[in-house]
């Protein structure tokens, strides 16, 4: 018997099949592996993004690709099928209709059958994952903005030199596996600013110079640190030789918007913790310090009107008892890896055992879709608690 050749009967013939009825299934004349066709399984919340072309695939050739919507990132994994899954194209698909015309022209009689163009060995599934922002921090760290750059605006050679290791928004979208929203959040978390079209982090020493210029000006102009007028602050900092963009950046890094002034200018309040932590980091860049020495110099450095408290340094420092003295050294969560496995590895290289009060500031920022902080602890640590009253101790699993 001659193998039936399908007419222009596609997926609709199967979708509209009534209960109790049947339809024959035949190989399409172009049946084959068709490696360029892959099934993708979606849930309803993702379907509109796909249909309205609001998704992108991101990743370099040496990376596993991820799918990004405007706000989330999804890992892609292949799941094999235990049963045969037939792929039947729609009847109006050009390939199906062209094949039908060819066969009709050769005198074949159309059959009421569905044309199978491929047997799918499996499908791609999407699993929400955390954005991969460690690479973003690495790229931004290649060429931080430093004070000497402010003197190179007129220097053509200097401008050419600065091109190396700089990245525009489009460059970062191409290189970083994160949605646009997650990428912007990451840039804010790393205190990056767009300068001359490139996203940069600003050297801490330069940020310190901006702060040190701001505080005397606040005294001279009788500004309240809780209601700084943006236009006035920027004008004065520009007069002191700082680029306008960096003057705005200083306010966004160390302050928060609190309203509008009488002339429509934004009002900013300096964040006490952020400012105090900046000066503590500055002191500890010289090495570990005795607690008493650190607190004395720290309180001397911060401007009048701000109050330093050691509690502000959670996630910024570690302490250790040596003899009768308590020493403090820098160990900032902002410098640790962002992926849980690498984060816990770095923590247990620093200390073999952690008390919860010390560990918690270094892991509370970890965000893994579908996994709570307790789940991360179960996955990466061993918990030891000799008695119910004792503080739990965590070691590497």
Coordinates of C-alpha atoms in Angstrom, one line a residue:
X1 CA 0.0 0.0 0.0
X2 CA 1.3 3.5 -0.9
X3 CA 2.3 5.6 2.2
X4 CA -0.3 8.4 2.5
X5 CA 0.9 11.9 1.8
X6 CA -0.7 14.6 3.8
X7 CA -2.5 17.6 2.4
X8 CA -2.4 20.9 4.1
X9 CA -3.5 19.3 7.4
X10 CA -1.5 20.5 10.4
X11 CA -1.7 20.9 14.1
X12 CA -5.3 22.2 13.9
X13 CA -6.5 18.7 12.7
X14 CA -5.2 17.3 16.0
X15 CA -6.2 20.2 18.2
X16 CA -9.8 20.1 16.9
X17 CA -10.2 16.4 17.1
X18 CA -13.5 15.4 18.7
X19 CA -13.8 12.9 21.5
X20 CA -14.1 9.3 20.2
X21 CA -12.8 10.3 16.7
X22 CA -9.4 9.5 15.2
X23 CA -7.0 10.8 12.6
X24 CA -4.2 9.1 10.8
X25 CA -0.7 10.3 11.3
X26 CA 2.0 10.2 8.6
X27 CA 5.5 11.3 8.1
X28 CA 5.8 14.7 6.4
X29 CA 7.7 14.5 3.1
X30 CA 10.4 16.7 4.8
X31 CA 10.4 14.6 8.0
X32 CA 13.8 14.6 9.6
X33 CA 15.9 15.5 12.7
X34 CA 15.4 19.3 12.2
X35 CA 17.9 20.3 14.8
X36 CA 16.9 23.9 14.4
X37 CA 13.5 23.1 15.9
X38 CA 13.4 22.7 19.7
X39 CA 10.4 22.5 22.0
X40 CA 10.2 25.0 24.8
X41 CA 7.9 24.4 27.8
X42 CA 6.5 27.6 29.4
X43 CA 4.2 28.5 32.2
X44 CA 1.4 31.0 31.6
X45 CA 3.2 33.9 33.3
X46 CA 6.0 33.7 30.7
X47 CA 3.9 33.1 27.6
X48 CA 3.0 36.8 27.1
X49 CA 6.7 37.7 27.1
X50 CA 7.4 35.1 24.4
X51 CA 4.4 36.1 22.3
X52 CA 5.3 39.8 22.4
X53 CA 9.0 39.2 21.9
X54 CA 10.0 40.6 25.2
X55 CA 12.7 38.0 25.9
X56 CA 16.4 37.7 24.9
X57 CA 18.9 34.9 25.1
X58 CA 22.1 36.1 26.8
X59 CA 25.5 34.5 27.2
X60 CA 28.9 34.3 25.7
X61 CA 30.0 31.3 23.5
X62 CA 31.7 29.7 26.6
X63 CA 28.7 30.2 28.9
X64 CA 25.4 28.3 29.2
X65 CA 22.8 30.5 27.7
X66 CA 20.0 32.1 29.9
X67 CA 16.7 33.5 28.9
X68 CA 15.8 37.0 30.2
X69 CA 12.5 38.7 30.4
X70 CA 12.6 42.5 31.2
X71 CA 12.8 41.7 35.0
X72 CA 13.9 38.1 35.5
X73 CA 16.6 35.5 34.4
X74 CA 15.9 31.9 33.7
X75 CA 18.3 29.0 33.3
X76 CA 17.7 26.7 30.4
X77 CA 17.9 22.9 30.7
X78 CA 17.1 20.1 28.4
X79 CA 14.7 17.4 29.6
X80 CA 14.4 14.2 27.6
X81 CA 11.1 12.5 26.8
X82 CA 10.4 9.0 27.8
X83 CA 7.6 8.7 25.2
X84 CA 7.6 9.8 21.5
X85 CA 6.5 13.4 21.0
X86 CA 5.4 14.2 17.5
X87 CA 5.9 17.7 16.2
X88 CA 3.1 18.7 13.8
X89 CA 3.4 22.2 12.2
X90 CA 0.3 24.4 11.7
X91 CA -1.5 24.0 8.4
X92 CA -0.5 27.5 7.3
X93 CA 3.2 26.9 7.8
X94 CA 5.0 27.6 4.5
X95 CA 6.8 24.2 4.6
X96 CA 3.7 22.2 5.1
X97 CA 1.7 24.0 2.4
X98 CA 4.5 24.0 -0.1
X99 CA 4.9 20.2 0.3
X100 CA 1.1 19.8 -0.1
X101 CA 1.1 21.7 -3.4
X102 CA 4.1 19.7 -4.7
X103 CA 2.3 16.4 -4.0
X104 CA -1.0 17.6 -5.3
X105 CA 0.7 18.6 -8.5
X106 CA 2.0 15.1 -8.9
X107 CA -1.5 13.6 -8.7
X108 CA -1.5 12.5 -5.1
X109 CA -4.9 12.4 -3.4
X110 CA -5.1 14.4 -0.1
X111 CA -5.5 12.3 2.9
X112 CA -7.1 13.3 6.2
X113 CA -3.9 12.8 8.1
X114 CA -1.6 14.9 10.4
X115 CA 1.9 15.5 9.1
X116 CA 4.7 14.7 11.5
X117 CA 7.8 16.7 10.7
X118 CA 9.9 15.6 13.6
X119 CA 10.0 13.4 16.7
X120 CA 11.1 15.6 19.5
X121 CA 13.6 13.8 21.8
X122 CA 12.9 16.3 24.6
X123 CA 12.1 19.9 25.5
X124 CA 13.8 22.9 27.0
X125 CA 12.6 23.9 30.4
X126 CA 13.1 27.3 32.1
X127 CA 14.1 27.6 35.8
X128 CA 14.3 31.0 37.4
X129 CA 17.9 31.7 38.6
X130 CA 19.7 34.6 40.2
X131 CA 21.3 37.1 37.9
X132 CA 25.0 36.4 37.3
X133 CA 26.5 39.6 38.6
X134 CA 29.9 38.6 39.7
X135 CA 31.1 39.2 36.2
X136 CA 29.6 42.7 36.3
X137 CA 31.6 43.6 39.4
X138 CA 34.7 42.2 37.6
X139 CA 34.2 44.3 34.5
X140 CA 33.5 47.4 36.5
X141 CA 36.7 46.9 38.5
X142 CA 38.9 46.9 35.4
X143 CA 39.0 50.7 35.2
X144 CA 37.6 52.6 38.2
X145 CA 37.2 56.4 37.8
X146 CA 40.0 58.1 39.7
X147 CA 40.8 61.7 40.5
X148 CA 43.4 62.1 37.8
X149 CA 40.7 61.5 35.1
X150 CA 39.0 64.8 36.0
X151 CA 42.2 66.5 34.7
X152 CA 42.1 64.7 31.3
X153 CA 38.9 66.0 29.8
X154 CA 40.9 68.3 27.5
X155 CA 43.6 65.7 26.9
X156 CA 42.9 63.7 23.7
X157 CA 45.6 61.1 24.4
X158 CA 44.1 60.7 27.9
X159 CA 40.6 60.2 26.5
X160 CA 41.9 57.5 24.1
X161 CA 43.7 55.8 27.0
X162 CA 40.5 55.7 29.0
X163 CA 38.7 53.6 26.4
X164 CA 40.4 50.4 27.5
X165 CA 38.3 48.4 30.0
X166 CA 35.2 50.6 29.8
X167 CA 31.7 49.4 29.0
X168 CA 28.6 51.0 27.7
X169 CA 25.1 49.9 28.7
X170 CA 24.9 47.8 25.4
X171 CA 28.3 46.2 26.2
X172 CA 27.0 45.1 29.6
X173 CA 23.7 43.8 28.2
X174 CA 25.8 41.7 25.8
X175 CA 28.2 40.4 28.4
X176 CA 26.1 40.0 31.6
X177 CA 23.6 37.2 32.1
X178 CA 20.9 39.3 33.8
X179 CA 17.6 40.9 32.8
X180 CA 17.7 44.7 32.2
X181 CA 16.0 45.3 35.6
X182 CA 18.4 43.1 37.4
X183 CA 21.4 44.7 35.6
X184 CA 20.3 48.2 36.7
X185 CA 19.8 46.9 40.3
X186 CA 23.3 45.5 40.2
X187 CA 24.8 48.7 38.9
X188 CA 23.1 50.6 41.8
X189 CA 24.3 48.0 44.3
X190 CA 27.9 48.4 43.1
X191 CA 27.4 52.2 43.2
X192 CA 28.2 52.6 39.5
X193 CA 27.6 55.8 37.6
X194 CA 27.3 56.4 33.8
X195 CA 30.2 58.8 33.0
X196 CA 30.7 59.9 29.4
X197 CA 28.5 57.0 28.2
X198 CA 30.4 54.3 30.1
X199 CA 29.3 52.7 33.4
X200 CA 32.0 53.1 36.0
X201 CA 32.6 52.5 39.7
X202 CA 34.3 55.4 41.4
X203 CA 37.5 54.9 43.4
X204 CA 36.9 55.1 47.1
X205 CA 39.6 57.7 47.6
X206 CA 38.0 60.0 45.1
X207 CA 34.6 59.5 46.8
X208 CA 36.4 60.5 50.0
X209 CA 37.6 63.7 48.5
X210 CA 34.0 64.5 47.4
X211 CA 32.8 63.9 51.0
X212 CA 35.6 66.0 52.5
X213 CA 34.7 68.8 50.2
X214 CA 31.0 68.5 51.0
X215 CA 31.2 68.7 54.8
X216 CA 33.1 72.1 55.1
X217 CA 30.8 73.5 52.5
X218 CA 27.8 72.4 54.6
X219 CA 29.2 74.3 57.6
X220 CA 30.1 77.4 55.6
X221 CA 26.7 77.5 54.0
X222 CA 24.7 76.4 57.0
X223 CA 23.3 73.4 55.3
X224 CA 21.4 70.7 57.2
X225 CA 22.8 67.2 56.5
X226 CA 19.2 66.0 56.5
X227 CA 18.0 68.5 53.9
X228 CA 20.8 69.2 51.4
X229 CA 19.6 71.1 48.3
X230 CA 20.9 69.2 45.3
X231 CA 21.4 72.3 43.1
X232 CA 23.3 74.1 45.7
X233 CA 25.5 71.1 46.6
X234 CA 26.3 70.4 43.0
X235 CA 27.1 74.0 42.2
X236 CA 29.5 74.3 45.1
X237 CA 31.2 71.0 44.4
X238 CA 31.6 71.9 40.7
X239 CA 33.2 75.2 41.8
X240 CA 35.6 73.1 43.9
X241 CA 36.7 71.4 40.7
X242 CA 34.6 68.2 40.7
X243 CA 32.7 67.1 37.6
X244 CA 29.0 67.7 37.8
X245 CA 28.1 64.1 37.2
X246 CA 30.3 63.0 40.2
X247 CA 28.7 65.6 42.4
X248 CA 25.3 64.1 41.7
X249 CA 26.8 60.6 42.2
X250 CA 28.1 61.6 45.7
X251 CA 24.6 62.4 46.8
X252 CA 23.1 59.2 45.4
X253 CA 25.8 57.0 47.0
X254 CA 25.8 58.6 50.5
X255 CA 22.3 60.0 50.7
X256 CA 18.6 59.4 50.0
X257 CA 16.1 61.8 48.4
X258 CA 13.7 63.1 51.0
X259 CA 11.6 65.6 49.0
X260 CA 11.7 68.9 47.1
X261 CA 12.9 72.3 48.0
X262 CA 11.0 75.6 47.4
X263 CA 12.7 76.0 44.0
X264 CA 11.9 72.5 42.9
X265 CA 15.4 71.2 43.5
X266 CA 15.6 67.7 45.2
X267 CA 16.4 67.5 48.9
X268 CA 18.8 64.9 50.1
X269 CA 19.5 63.4 53.5
X270 CA 22.9 62.0 54.1
X271 CA 22.7 58.4 55.3
X272 CA 24.6 58.2 58.6
X273 CA 25.6 54.6 58.3
X274 CA 26.9 54.9 54.7
X275 CA 29.0 57.9 55.6
X276 CA 30.4 56.4 58.8
X277 CA 31.2 53.1 57.1
X278 CA 33.1 55.0 54.4
X279 CA 35.4 56.5 57.0
X280 CA 35.8 53.2 58.9
X281 CA 36.9 51.5 55.6
X282 CA 39.4 54.4 55.1
X283 CA 41.0 53.7 58.4
X284 CA 41.1 49.9 58.1
X285 CA 42.8 50.1 54.6
X286 CA 45.9 50.6 56.6
X287 CA 45.5 47.2 58.4
X288 CA 43.9 45.8 61.5
X289 CA 43.5 48.0 64.5
X290 CA 42.8 47.6 68.2
X291 CA 39.1 48.3 69.0
X292 CA 39.9 51.3 71.1
X293 CA 42.2 52.9 68.6
X294 CA 39.7 52.3 65.7
X295 CA 36.8 53.9 67.6
X296 CA 38.8 56.9 68.7
X297 CA 40.1 57.7 65.2
X298 CA 36.7 56.9 63.6
X299 CA 34.8 59.3 65.8
X300 CA 37.5 61.9 65.1
X301 CA 37.1 61.6 61.4
X302 CA 33.3 61.7 61.0
X303 CA 31.7 65.1 60.7
X304 CA 29.9 66.8 63.4
X305 CA 26.3 65.8 63.6
X306 CA 26.9 62.1 62.8
X307 CA 27.3 59.4 65.4
X308 CA 29.4 56.3 64.8
X309 CA 28.4 53.0 66.3
X310 CA 30.3 49.7 66.0
X311 CA 27.0 48.0 65.1
X312 CA 27.2 49.9 61.8
X313 CA 30.1 47.7 60.8
X314 CA 28.1 44.5 60.6
X315 CA 29.2 42.7 57.4
X316 CA 32.2 45.1 57.1
X317 CA 34.7 43.8 59.8
X318 CA 35.7 40.8 61.8
X319 CA 37.0 40.9 65.3
X320 CA 39.5 38.6 67.0
X321 CA 40.8 38.4 70.6
X322 CA 44.6 38.4 70.9
X323 CA 45.6 38.3 74.6
X324 CA 43.7 41.0 76.4
X325 CA 43.1 43.1 73.2
X326 CA 40.2 43.0 70.8
X327 CA 41.4 43.6 67.2
X328 CA 39.3 44.7 64.2
X329 CA 40.1 44.1 60.6
X330 CA 38.3 44.7 57.3
X331 CA 36.3 41.9 55.8
X332 CA 33.5 43.3 53.7
X333 CA 30.5 41.4 52.3
X334 CA 30.6 43.7 49.3
X335 CA 33.9 42.0 48.2
X336 CA 32.6 38.4 48.5
X337 CA 31.3 36.3 45.6
X338 CA 27.6 36.6 44.8
X339 CA 26.9 32.9 44.1
X340 CA 26.1 30.8 47.2
X341 CA 28.6 28.0 46.6
X342 CA 31.5 30.5 46.1
X343 CA 30.3 32.7 49.0
X344 CA 30.3 29.9 51.5
X345 CA 33.6 28.6 50.2
X346 CA 35.2 32.0 50.8
X347 CA 33.6 32.3 54.3
X348 CA 34.9 28.9 55.4
X349 CA 38.4 29.7 54.0
X350 CA 38.3 32.7 56.3
X351 CA 37.1 30.8 59.3
X352 CA 36.5 27.1 59.7
X353 CA 33.6 27.7 62.2
X354 CA 31.2 30.6 62.4
X355 CA 28.8 31.7 65.1
X356 CA 25.4 32.6 63.8
X357 CA 25.7 36.3 64.8
X358 CA 28.9 36.6 62.8
X359 CA 27.8 34.5 59.8
X360 CA 24.4 36.1 59.3
X361 CA 25.6 39.5 58.0
X362 CA 27.6 37.7 55.3
X363 CA 24.8 35.6 53.9
X364 CA 21.6 37.6 54.3
X365 CA 22.0 39.3 51.0
X366 CA 22.1 35.9 49.1
X367 CA 19.0 35.5 46.9
X368 CA 18.3 32.2 45.2
X369 CA 14.8 31.8 43.6
X370 CA 13.0 28.9 45.3
X371 CA 15.5 28.6 48.1
X372 CA 15.3 30.2 51.5
X373 CA 18.2 31.2 53.7
X374 CA 17.5 28.2 55.9
X375 CA 17.7 26.1 52.7
X376 CA 21.1 27.5 51.8
X377 CA 22.3 26.7 55.3
X378 CA 21.2 23.1 55.0
X379 CA 22.8 22.8 51.6
X380 CA 26.2 24.4 52.4
X381 CA 26.8 24.1 56.1
X382 CA 26.7 21.7 59.1
X383 CA 25.1 23.1 62.2
X384 CA 26.4 22.1 65.6
X385 CA 24.6 23.0 68.8
X386 CA 25.8 21.1 71.9
X387 CA 22.9 22.3 74.0
X388 CA 19.6 24.1 73.4
X389 CA 21.0 27.1 75.2
X390 CA 24.2 27.2 73.2
X391 CA 24.7 29.4 70.2
X392 CA 24.7 27.3 67.0
X393 CA 28.1 26.9 65.2
X394 CA 28.3 26.5 61.4
X395 CA 31.0 24.7 59.5
X396 CA 31.5 23.6 55.9
X397 CA 29.4 20.7 54.7

